[in-house]
Coordinates of C-alpha atoms and ligand atoms in Angstrom, one line a residue:
M1 CA 0.0 0.3 0.3
A2 CA 1.5 4.1 -0.7
N3 CA 1.8 5.9 2.1
K4 CA -0.2 6.1 5.4
E5 CA -2.3 9.4 4.2
D6 CA -2.9 8.1 1.5
N7 CA -4.3 5.0 2.7
L8 CA -6.6 7.1 5.2
K9 CA -7.6 9.2 2.6
K10 CA -8.5 5.0 0.8
I11 CA -10.4 4.1 4.2
I12 CA -12.0 7.1 4.2
S13 CA -13.7 6.7 0.4
H14 CA -14.0 3.2 1.2
S15 CA -16.2 3.8 3.7
K16 CA -18.2 6.4 2.0
E17 CA -18.9 4.2 -1.2
Y18 CA -19.6 1.3 0.3
G19 CA -21.9 2.3 3.0
F20 CA -19.6 1.8 6.2
V21 CA -19.7 5.5 7.4
F22 CA -20.9 8.8 6.1
Q23 CA -20.1 12.4 7.2
S24 CA -23.1 13.5 9.7
S25 CA -25.4 15.9 8.2
E26 CA -23.6 15.9 4.8
I27 CA -25.9 17.7 2.7
Y28 CA -25.0 20.3 5.0
D29 CA -21.8 19.9 4.7
G30 CA -21.0 17.6 8.0
L31 CA -20.7 18.3 11.8
S32 CA -17.1 19.2 12.5
A33 CA -16.3 14.8 13.8
V34 CA -19.5 13.4 14.1
Y35 CA -19.8 10.3 12.0
D36 CA -22.9 8.0 10.9
Y37 CA -22.9 4.7 9.9
G38 CA -24.7 3.3 6.8
Q39 CA -26.1 0.4 6.0
M40 CA -22.9 -2.0 6.4
G41 CA -20.9 -0.1 8.8
A42 CA -23.8 -0.2 10.9
E43 CA -23.9 -4.1 10.8
L44 CA -20.6 -4.5 11.1
K45 CA -20.9 -2.1 14.2
K46 CA -23.2 -4.5 15.7
N47 CA -21.0 -7.4 14.4
I48 CA -17.9 -5.9 16.8
K49 CA -20.6 -4.9 19.9
D50 CA -21.8 -8.7 19.8
Y51 CA -18.6 -10.0 19.4
W52 CA -17.3 -8.0 22.7
W53 CA -20.1 -8.4 24.9
K54 CA -19.9 -12.5 24.2
A55 CA -15.9 -12.3 25.2
M56 CA -16.6 -10.1 28.4
V57 CA -20.1 -11.0 29.2
G58 CA -21.1 -14.1 28.0
M59 CA -17.8 -15.6 28.4
N60 CA -17.5 -15.0 31.9
E61 CA -19.8 -16.3 34.9
N62 CA -18.9 -13.1 37.6
I63 CA -19.4 -10.4 34.7
V64 CA -22.9 -9.0 33.9
G65 CA -23.6 -5.9 31.9
L66 CA -25.6 -2.7 32.3
D67 CA -27.3 -0.3 30.3
A68 CA -27.6 3.2 32.0
S69 CA -28.2 6.6 31.2
I70 CA -26.6 9.0 29.3
F71 CA -28.0 11.6 31.5
M72 CA -27.0 12.1 35.1
H73 CA -27.4 14.2 38.0
P74 CA -25.1 16.7 37.8
T75 CA -23.3 16.1 41.1
T76 CA -21.8 12.9 39.2
W77 CA -18.7 14.5 37.2
K78 CA -18.4 16.7 40.3
A79 CA -17.3 13.7 42.5
S80 CA -15.9 11.7 39.7
G81 CA -14.0 15.3 38.9
H82 CA -14.6 15.5 35.8
V83 CA -16.5 19.2 36.0
D84 CA -12.4 20.4 37.5
A85 CA -10.2 18.3 35.8
F86 CA -11.7 17.1 32.5
S87 CA -9.3 19.4 30.1
D88 CA -7.0 19.1 27.4
P89 CA -4.2 21.5 27.5
L90 CA -4.6 23.5 24.0
I91 CA -3.3 25.3 21.8
D92 CA -3.6 27.3 19.0
N93 CA -1.1 29.1 16.0
K94 CA -1.4 32.2 16.2
D95 CA -0.4 32.4 11.8
S96 CA -3.4 30.0 11.0
N97 CA -5.4 29.7 14.1
K98 CA -5.4 26.1 13.9
R99 CA -6.0 24.5 17.6
Y100 CA -3.8 21.8 18.7
R101 CA -3.6 19.7 22.3
A102 CA -0.6 20.5 23.8
D103 CA 0.2 17.0 24.9
V104 CA -0.4 15.8 21.3
L105 CA 1.6 18.7 19.7
I106 CA 4.9 16.4 22.4
E107 CA 3.6 13.5 22.2
E108 CA 3.9 13.2 18.1
H109 CA 8.0 15.1 19.0
V110 CA 8.5 12.3 21.1
E111 CA 7.4 10.2 18.6
K112 CA 9.5 11.3 15.4
I113 CA 12.3 10.7 17.3
R114 CA 11.9 7.1 18.3
L115 CA 10.6 6.0 14.9
K116 CA 15.1 7.4 13.6
T117 CA 15.4 4.9 15.8
E118 CA 13.3 2.5 14.3
K119 CA 14.9 3.1 11.0
D120 CA 18.3 2.8 12.6
V121 CA 17.6 -0.9 13.5
A122 CA 16.0 -1.0 10.2
K123 CA 19.3 0.1 8.3
G124 CA 21.4 -2.6 10.4
I125 CA 19.1 -5.4 9.8
K126 CA 18.9 -4.7 6.6
R127 CA 22.7 -5.1 6.3
F128 CA 24.0 -7.0 8.1
G129 CA 20.6 -9.6 8.1
D130 CA 20.8 -13.3 10.4
D131 CA 24.5 -11.4 12.7
F132 CA 22.6 -8.1 13.5
D133 CA 21.9 -8.1 17.0
E134 CA 19.3 -6.0 17.4
E135 CA 19.4 -6.0 21.0
Q136 CA 23.0 -5.0 21.9
F137 CA 22.6 -2.1 18.8
R138 CA 19.8 -0.6 21.5
A139 CA 21.6 -0.7 24.5
T140 CA 24.8 0.6 23.2
N141 CA 24.6 2.9 19.5
P142 CA 25.3 6.5 20.3
N143 CA 22.8 7.3 17.8
V144 CA 20.1 5.6 20.2
L145 CA 20.5 6.2 23.2
R146 CA 21.1 10.0 22.5
N147 CA 17.6 10.1 21.2
Q148 CA 16.1 7.5 23.8
A149 CA 18.2 10.5 26.0
K150 CA 16.3 13.1 24.1
I151 CA 12.7 11.2 24.9
D152 CA 13.4 10.7 28.7
D153 CA 14.3 13.9 29.3
I154 CA 11.4 15.6 26.7
N155 CA 8.4 13.2 28.7
A156 CA 10.0 13.8 32.3
R157 CA 9.7 18.1 31.7
F158 CA 5.6 17.3 30.3
K159 CA 4.9 15.0 33.4
A160 CA 6.3 17.4 35.2
A161 CA 5.2 20.7 34.4
M162 CA 1.8 18.9 33.9
D163 CA 1.7 17.6 37.6
N164 CA 2.5 21.0 39.0
D165 CA -0.7 22.8 36.7
D166 CA 2.6 24.7 34.9
L167 CA 0.6 25.4 31.9
A168 CA 3.9 27.9 30.9
A169 CA 6.2 24.8 30.9
V170 CA 4.1 23.6 28.9
K171 CA 4.5 26.2 26.5
A172 CA 8.3 27.0 27.1
L173 CA 8.7 22.7 26.1
I174 CA 6.6 23.4 23.3
E175 CA 9.3 26.4 22.5
D176 CA 12.6 24.8 23.2
L177 CA 11.8 21.6 21.0
G178 CA 10.6 23.9 17.9
I179 CA 7.6 22.3 17.2
A180 CA 5.9 24.2 13.7
C181 CA 2.3 24.3 13.2
A182 CA 1.8 21.9 10.5
I183 CA 0.2 24.2 8.2
S184 CA 1.3 27.7 9.0
G185 CA 5.4 26.3 9.7
S186 CA 5.7 29.1 12.1
K187 CA 5.7 28.6 15.7
N188 CA 4.2 31.5 16.9
W189 CA 2.2 29.9 20.1
T190 CA -0.3 31.3 22.3
D191 CA -0.3 30.4 26.0
V192 CA -1.6 26.9 27.2
K193 CA -4.9 26.7 28.9
Q194 CA -7.4 24.1 30.4
F195 CA -10.3 23.5 28.1
N196 CA -13.3 21.6 29.7
L197 CA -14.0 18.7 27.1
M198 CA -17.8 18.2 28.7
F199 CA -20.7 19.1 27.2
S200 CA -23.3 20.6 28.7
T201 CA -27.5 21.0 28.4
E202 CA -30.6 22.2 30.3
I203 CA -32.5 19.7 32.0
G204 CA -36.7 20.9 32.5
S205 CA -37.6 24.0 31.8
V206 CA -36.3 26.3 34.5
A207 CA -32.9 27.8 32.8
D208 CA -31.0 28.3 36.0
A209 CA -27.2 27.0 36.9
A210 CA -28.6 24.2 39.0
N211 CA -30.4 23.0 35.8
T212 CA -27.3 22.3 33.9
I213 CA -26.8 18.9 33.2
Y214 CA -23.9 17.1 31.6
L215 CA -23.9 14.6 28.8
R216 CA -21.8 11.9 30.1
P217 CA -17.6 11.9 29.0
E218 CA -17.5 7.9 29.9
T219 CA -19.6 4.8 30.1
A220 CA -17.8 3.7 34.0
Q221 CA -19.2 7.0 36.0
G222 CA -23.1 4.7 35.2
I223 CA -21.6 1.7 36.1
F224 CA -20.1 3.2 39.8
V225 CA -23.4 4.5 40.9
N226 CA -25.2 1.2 39.8
Y227 CA -23.2 -1.2 41.1
L228 CA -24.1 -1.6 44.9
N229 CA -28.0 -1.8 42.9
V230 CA -26.8 -4.9 40.5
Q231 CA -23.5 -6.5 43.4
K232 CA -27.1 -7.2 45.0
T233 CA -30.1 -8.3 43.3
G234 CA -27.8 -10.2 41.4
R235 CA -26.2 -11.7 44.4
M236 CA -22.5 -11.1 42.6
K237 CA -19.6 -12.0 44.7
I238 CA -16.1 -9.7 44.6
P239 CA -14.5 -10.9 42.1
F240 CA -16.8 -9.4 39.8
G241 CA -17.3 -7.0 36.6
I242 CA -19.9 -5.0 35.3
A243 CA -19.8 -3.7 31.3
Q244 CA -21.2 -1.5 29.1
I245 CA -21.6 -0.3 26.0
G246 CA -23.0 3.1 24.8
K247 CA -22.5 6.7 23.7
A248 CA -20.2 8.8 25.1
F249 CA -19.8 12.6 24.3
R250 CA -16.7 15.1 24.4
N251 CA -15.9 18.1 22.9
E252 CA -12.4 17.2 21.5
I253 CA -10.0 20.3 21.0
V254 CA -8.8 18.3 17.5
A255 CA -10.8 16.5 15.6
R256 CA -9.6 15.7 12.1
Q257 CA -9.7 12.4 12.4
F258 CA -12.3 10.7 10.9
I259 CA -13.6 7.6 13.3
F260 CA -11.2 7.7 15.6
R261 CA -11.3 11.0 16.9
M262 CA -15.1 11.6 17.4
R263 CA -17.0 14.3 19.8
E264 CA -19.7 11.5 19.9
F265 CA -18.8 8.0 20.0
E266 CA -19.5 4.4 21.2
Q267 CA -17.3 3.0 24.4
M268 CA -17.4 -1.1 25.2
E269 CA -16.2 -0.8 29.4
M270 CA -16.1 -3.2 31.9
Q271 CA -15.2 -2.6 35.5
F272 CA -14.3 -5.1 37.5
F273 CA -14.6 -4.8 41.6
V274 CA -11.8 -6.0 43.5
R275 CA -11.3 -6.7 47.1
P276 CA -8.5 -3.7 47.9
G277 CA -4.8 -4.9 47.6
Q278 CA -5.8 -7.0 44.6
E279 CA -5.9 -4.7 42.2
M280 CA -3.0 -5.1 40.4
K281 CA -3.1 -8.9 39.9
W282 CA -6.5 -8.4 38.4
Y283 CA -4.7 -5.4 36.3
E284 CA -2.3 -7.7 35.0
H285 CA -4.8 -10.5 34.1
W286 CA -7.4 -7.8 32.6
K287 CA -4.5 -6.4 30.3
A288 CA -3.5 -10.0 29.4
E289 CA -6.7 -10.8 28.7
R290 CA -7.6 -7.6 26.7
V291 CA -4.7 -8.4 24.4
K292 CA -5.9 -11.4 24.3
W293 CA -9.1 -10.9 22.6
H294 CA -7.4 -8.5 20.3
K295 CA -5.5 -11.1 18.9
S296 CA -8.7 -13.9 18.3
L297 CA -9.6 -11.0 15.5
G298 CA -6.6 -12.4 13.6
I299 CA -4.8 -9.4 13.1
D300 CA -1.2 -9.6 12.6
E301 CA 0.4 -9.0 15.7
K302 CA 2.8 -6.7 14.3
Y303 CA -0.2 -3.8 14.5
Y304 CA -0.1 -3.7 18.1
R305 CA 1.9 -2.3 21.2
F306 CA 2.0 -1.6 24.8
H307 CA 1.8 1.9 26.4
D308 CA 2.5 2.9 29.7
H309 CA 1.2 6.2 31.1
I310 CA 3.6 8.6 32.5
K311 CA 0.8 10.8 32.7
L312 CA -1.8 9.2 35.1
A313 CA -5.6 10.0 35.2
H314 CA -6.8 11.7 38.4
Y315 CA -8.4 8.8 39.3
A316 CA -5.7 6.3 38.4
N317 CA -2.9 4.2 39.9
A318 CA -1.6 2.3 37.4
A319 CA -2.5 2.7 33.4
S320 CA -1.8 1.1 29.9
D321 CA -2.8 1.8 26.4
I322 CA -3.1 -1.0 23.8
E323 CA -1.8 1.1 21.1
F324 CA -3.3 -0.6 17.6
D325 CA -1.2 0.9 14.4
F326 CA -3.7 2.9 12.2
P327 CA -3.0 4.6 9.1
M328 CA -1.9 7.9 10.6
G329 CA 0.2 5.9 12.6
F330 CA 0.2 4.2 16.2
K331 CA -2.4 5.3 18.9
E332 CA -5.0 4.2 21.6
L333 CA -7.0 1.8 20.7
E334 CA -7.9 0.2 24.5
G335 CA -7.4 2.0 28.2
I336 CA -6.9 -0.2 30.7
H337 CA -7.0 1.9 34.0
S338 CA -6.5 0.3 37.5
R339 CA -8.3 3.5 39.1
T340 CA -8.3 2.3 42.9
D341 CA -11.6 3.4 45.4
F342 CA -11.7 6.7 44.1
D343 CA -15.0 7.1 41.8
L344 CA -16.3 4.6 44.7
K345 CA -15.0 7.1 47.5
Q346 CA -15.8 10.1 45.6
H347 CA -19.6 8.8 45.1
E348 CA -19.7 7.7 49.0
E349 CA -18.4 11.6 50.0
H350 CA -21.1 13.6 47.4
S351 CA -24.2 11.0 48.1
G352 CA -23.7 10.4 51.8
K353 CA -24.4 7.1 51.1
K354 CA -22.4 3.8 51.9
L355 CA -20.9 2.7 48.9
Q356 CA -19.1 -0.6 50.8
Y357 CA -19.5 -4.6 50.4
F358 CA -19.5 -7.1 52.8
D359 CA -16.6 -9.6 51.9
P360 CA -17.9 -13.0 53.7
E361 CA -15.0 -14.5 53.0
I362 CA -12.6 -12.2 55.1
N363 CA -15.6 -10.9 57.3
E364 CA -14.9 -7.1 56.4
S365 CA -17.0 -4.0 54.9
Y366 CA -14.8 -2.4 52.6
V367 CA -15.4 -0.4 49.5
P368 CA -14.2 -2.0 46.4
Y369 CA -11.1 -1.3 43.8
V370 CA -12.0 -0.8 40.4
V371 CA -9.7 -2.2 37.5
E372 CA -11.2 -1.0 34.2
T373 CA -11.0 -1.8 30.6
S374 CA -12.1 0.8 28.1
V375 CA -12.3 0.0 24.0
G376 CA -13.6 2.8 22.1
L377 CA -16.5 0.7 19.4
D378 CA -15.9 3.2 16.5
R379 CA -11.9 2.7 16.7
T380 CA -12.0 -1.2 17.5
F381 CA -13.7 -0.4 14.3
L382 CA -11.8 1.7 12.0
A383 CA -8.6 -1.1 13.2
I384 CA -10.5 -3.8 11.9
L385 CA -11.4 -1.6 8.8
S386 CA -8.1 -1.1 8.2
A387 CA -6.6 -4.1 8.5
A388 CA -8.9 -5.6 6.3
Y389 CA -8.6 -3.2 3.4
T390 CA -6.1 -4.8 0.8
E391 CA -5.8 -3.7 -2.9
E392 CA -4.2 -7.0 -4.7
K393 CA -3.2 -7.9 -8.2
L394 CA -5.0 -10.8 -10.0
E395 CA -3.1 -12.7 -12.6
N396 CA -5.5 -10.9 -15.5
D397 CA -4.0 -7.9 -14.9
T398 CA -7.2 -6.7 -13.1
E399 CA -7.1 -5.1 -9.3
R400 CA -9.6 -5.5 -7.0
V401 CA -10.6 -4.1 -3.5
V402 CA -11.0 -6.7 -0.6
L403 CA -12.1 -6.2 3.2
K404 CA -10.1 -9.3 4.8
L405 CA -12.4 -9.1 7.7
P406 CA -12.8 -11.5 10.3
A407 CA -16.0 -13.7 9.4
F408 CA -17.5 -13.4 12.0
L409 CA -18.0 -9.9 12.3
A410 CA -18.6 -9.8 8.1
P411 CA -21.8 -7.2 7.7
V412 CA -23.5 -10.0 5.0
K413 CA -22.0 -13.6 5.6
V414 CA -23.2 -15.0 2.5
A415 CA -24.5 -13.7 -1.2
I416 CA -26.7 -15.4 -2.9
M417 CA -26.6 -15.6 -6.7
P418 CA -27.9 -16.8 -9.3
L419 CA -26.1 -17.1 -12.8
T420 CA -28.6 -15.8 -15.1
K421 CA -32.4 -14.7 -14.3
K422 CA -33.1 -17.4 -16.6
D423 CA -34.1 -21.2 -16.2
G424 CA -35.3 -21.2 -13.0
M425 CA -32.1 -19.9 -11.0
P426 CA -33.6 -17.1 -9.1
E427 CA -36.1 -19.3 -7.9
K428 CA -33.9 -21.4 -6.7
A429 CA -31.6 -18.6 -5.7
R430 CA -34.4 -17.1 -3.6
E431 CA -35.1 -20.6 -2.1
I432 CA -32.4 -20.3 -0.6
F433 CA -31.5 -16.9 0.5
N434 CA -35.0 -17.3 2.3
N435 CA -33.6 -20.5 4.1
L436 CA -30.4 -18.8 5.0
K437 CA -32.0 -15.5 6.4
F438 CA -32.6 -17.4 9.4
E439 CA -29.5 -17.1 10.5
Y440 CA -27.3 -15.3 9.0
N441 CA -27.2 -11.5 7.4
C442 CA -27.4 -12.9 3.5
Q443 CA -28.0 -10.9 0.4
Y444 CA -29.9 -11.6 -2.9
D445 CA -27.8 -10.5 -6.0
E446 CA -28.9 -10.9 -9.7
K447 CA -27.8 -7.6 -11.2
D448 CA -24.3 -7.7 -13.8
A449 CA -21.8 -10.1 -14.4
P450 CA -20.7 -12.2 -11.8
G451 CA -17.4 -11.0 -11.5
K452 CA -19.0 -7.9 -10.7
R453 CA -21.2 -9.6 -8.7
Y454 CA -18.2 -11.2 -6.8
R455 CA -16.1 -7.5 -6.6
R456 CA -18.8 -6.0 -4.9
Q457 CA -19.1 -8.5 -1.9
D458 CA -15.5 -8.5 -2.0
A459 CA -15.5 -5.1 -1.3
I460 CA -18.3 -5.2 1.5
G461 CA -15.6 -8.1 2.9
T462 CA -19.3 -11.3 2.3
P463 CA -16.4 -14.6 3.0
F464 CA -19.1 -16.5 0.8
C465 CA -20.6 -16.7 -2.4
I466 CA -23.0 -19.2 -3.5
M467 CA -24.0 -19.3 -7.2
V468 CA -27.1 -21.2 -8.6
D469 CA -26.4 -22.4 -12.2
H470 CA -27.2 -24.3 -14.3
Q471 CA -25.5 -27.7 -12.7
T472 CA -27.6 -26.4 -9.6
L473 CA -31.0 -27.4 -11.5
E474 CA -29.7 -30.5 -12.8
D475 CA -28.4 -32.1 -8.9
N476 CA -28.7 -29.3 -6.7
T477 CA -25.3 -28.7 -6.2
I478 CA -24.0 -24.9 -6.0
T479 CA -20.7 -23.4 -5.7
I480 CA -20.0 -21.7 -2.8
R481 CA -16.5 -18.8 -2.8
D482 CA -14.2 -18.1 -0.6
R483 CA -13.5 -14.7 -0.5
D484 CA -10.0 -14.2 0.8
T485 CA -8.5 -17.4 -2.0
M486 CA -11.8 -16.8 -4.8
E487 CA -11.5 -20.3 -4.6
Q488 CA -14.8 -21.8 -5.5
E489 CA -16.3 -25.4 -4.2
R490 CA -19.1 -27.4 -5.8
V491 CA -20.9 -28.4 -2.4
A492 CA -24.8 -30.1 -2.5
I493 CA -27.3 -27.4 -1.1
D494 CA -27.6 -29.2 1.8
K495 CA -24.8 -29.7 3.4
V496 CA -24.4 -25.2 2.8
E497 CA -25.8 -24.8 6.5
G498 CA -23.1 -26.7 8.0
I499 CA -20.2 -25.3 5.9
L500 CA -21.4 -22.5 7.2
K501 CA -21.9 -22.8 10.4
E502 CA -18.2 -24.4 11.1
K503 CA -16.7 -21.2 9.5
L504 CA -18.4 -18.6 10.9
D505 CA -18.5 -20.0 14.2
I506 CA -17.2 -18.0 17.1
R507 CA -15.7 -20.8 19.1
K508 CA -12.5 -21.2 17.7
A509 CA -11.9 -17.0 18.4
L510 CA -13.5 -17.0 22.1
S511 CA -11.7 -20.5 23.4
Ligands
LIG601 P1 -7.1 9.6 23.4 O1 -5.9 10.0 24.8 O2 -7.2 9.7 22.4 O3 -8.3 11.1 24.0 P2 -8.6 9.0 26.1 O4 -7.6 8.5 26.9 O5 -9.0 10.4 26.9 O6 -8.3 8.9 24.6 P3 -10.1 7.1 27.5 O7 -10.6 8.3 28.7 O8 -9.1 6.4 28.1 O9 -9.3 7.8 25.9 O10 -11.5 6.3 26.9 C1 -11.5 5.3 26.5 C2 -11.4 4.7 25.3 O11 -12.6 5.3 24.9 C3 -10.0 5.0 24.4 O12 -9.7 4.5 24.4 C4 -10.6 5.3 22.6 O13 -10.5 3.9 22.2 C5 -11.9 5.9 23.1 N1 -12.1 7.1 23.1 C6 -11.9 8.3 23.9 N2 -12.0 9.6 23.3 C7 -12.6 9.6 22.6 C8 -12.6 10.1 21.2 N3 -12.6 11.4 20.8 N4 -13.5 9.6 19.5 C9 -13.1 8.1 20.0 N5 -13.3 7.1 20.4 C10 -12.9 8.1 21.8

């Protein structure tokens, strides 16, 4: 594939052309960083949700689901710290009037330095092949060490500045690093300011400040305030988890990366309640489990990496990101956080209600500690889509674009086609369609030449195409075509259901 920027453009236009993602309110020129999922996107998104839900709730006896409201009592957000601290440091370039997140500018600068090292390593591998000792090179090469020292220094300065709420120091760091605006090329920056990311609105008909409420910026708080309800009514014993999929809203400062950073998005979160002191064990456990989940999608491992946070959020004592190599580079896909008892304690204090759990095993009451796994549904969608997007040269000098999606996530599982619109083939194909549609999302397609129909299905990632032809009418067999190999196999119609069941089963992926 061509360079990364091109890839993102290709994925955006493919998403639009085949009904995966549209810009919101496009006829009015769109709304910045808000997107709609089209006919294919809605299916893919739903399949990702179902797969996550199955893995978290279905596969774990001690995890149950929840569906909390987007609106919550405003004190929730005071207690959680979001009113006071859910902000990003923003900085404007005075020449382009472009707004940036100061932390992102610094992170991107660090990433550039890191890539220099990766380039040096790649050069060494290319030059010396198997004789190249990568580990030793990384530990001793002067360039590598110098770059690492630079990175450590920048990270340390940034952390100190943020810990001390010293926004002038953040600006000074940006200036010292010589970071320039990508649009104007200038280093003419405003001061750094904090900008709260929560959207507010009013509830009820009286417009005074007491009625201001927020659109939730994370789904987690809905879980925290319900944790005792669920624990008591579900007779849950610690350790146990509550999982939720739902919308969250953030007035993001920089929102230019398609569905990677949206102002309205969906999270798939699980809060796991544990005995105090056991949180690190469970933190490691969920880190490993979540990596396993991502790997079960069959995407090449090179797309993933871990990133431990240097600047912890106000609620965490350990935090790590699973990063994905998106079309615009490695970025956060999922966060795993050890949130301590911060949230529950805060809610106890602000509500005046006890949120303790009586642990029968140790005969003690306590406020549980929480380990959270939080993955963006839209980012997972983008990760899966961008890893699946493949341009292939075919033997006859033509090309095809194929989405090599995990078969069990594909929007359409099977397309059923009559070779021609004559001789009873459409009727036969319809019969198969009407039988399979109970189990699978199917498409019936009789328009255009078979090659063109196959291309259409490849482009939306349909793993199987069934063709009804002349022979079908004679011996009740069809051909079933595999999306990835493009091979066609002739099988009896009554075998089709069994074949699909085996190939689309999520059992293998989940176990
Ligand atoms: P970032 O640093 O990229 O802003 P974050 O650390 O603020 O993300 P969390 O608060 O940990 O994100 O949220 C958990 C997950 O929700 C993220 O890993 C991401 O997948 C998703 N997410 C967060 N913000 C957005 C957004 N604006 N658009 C889409 N997904 C998002």
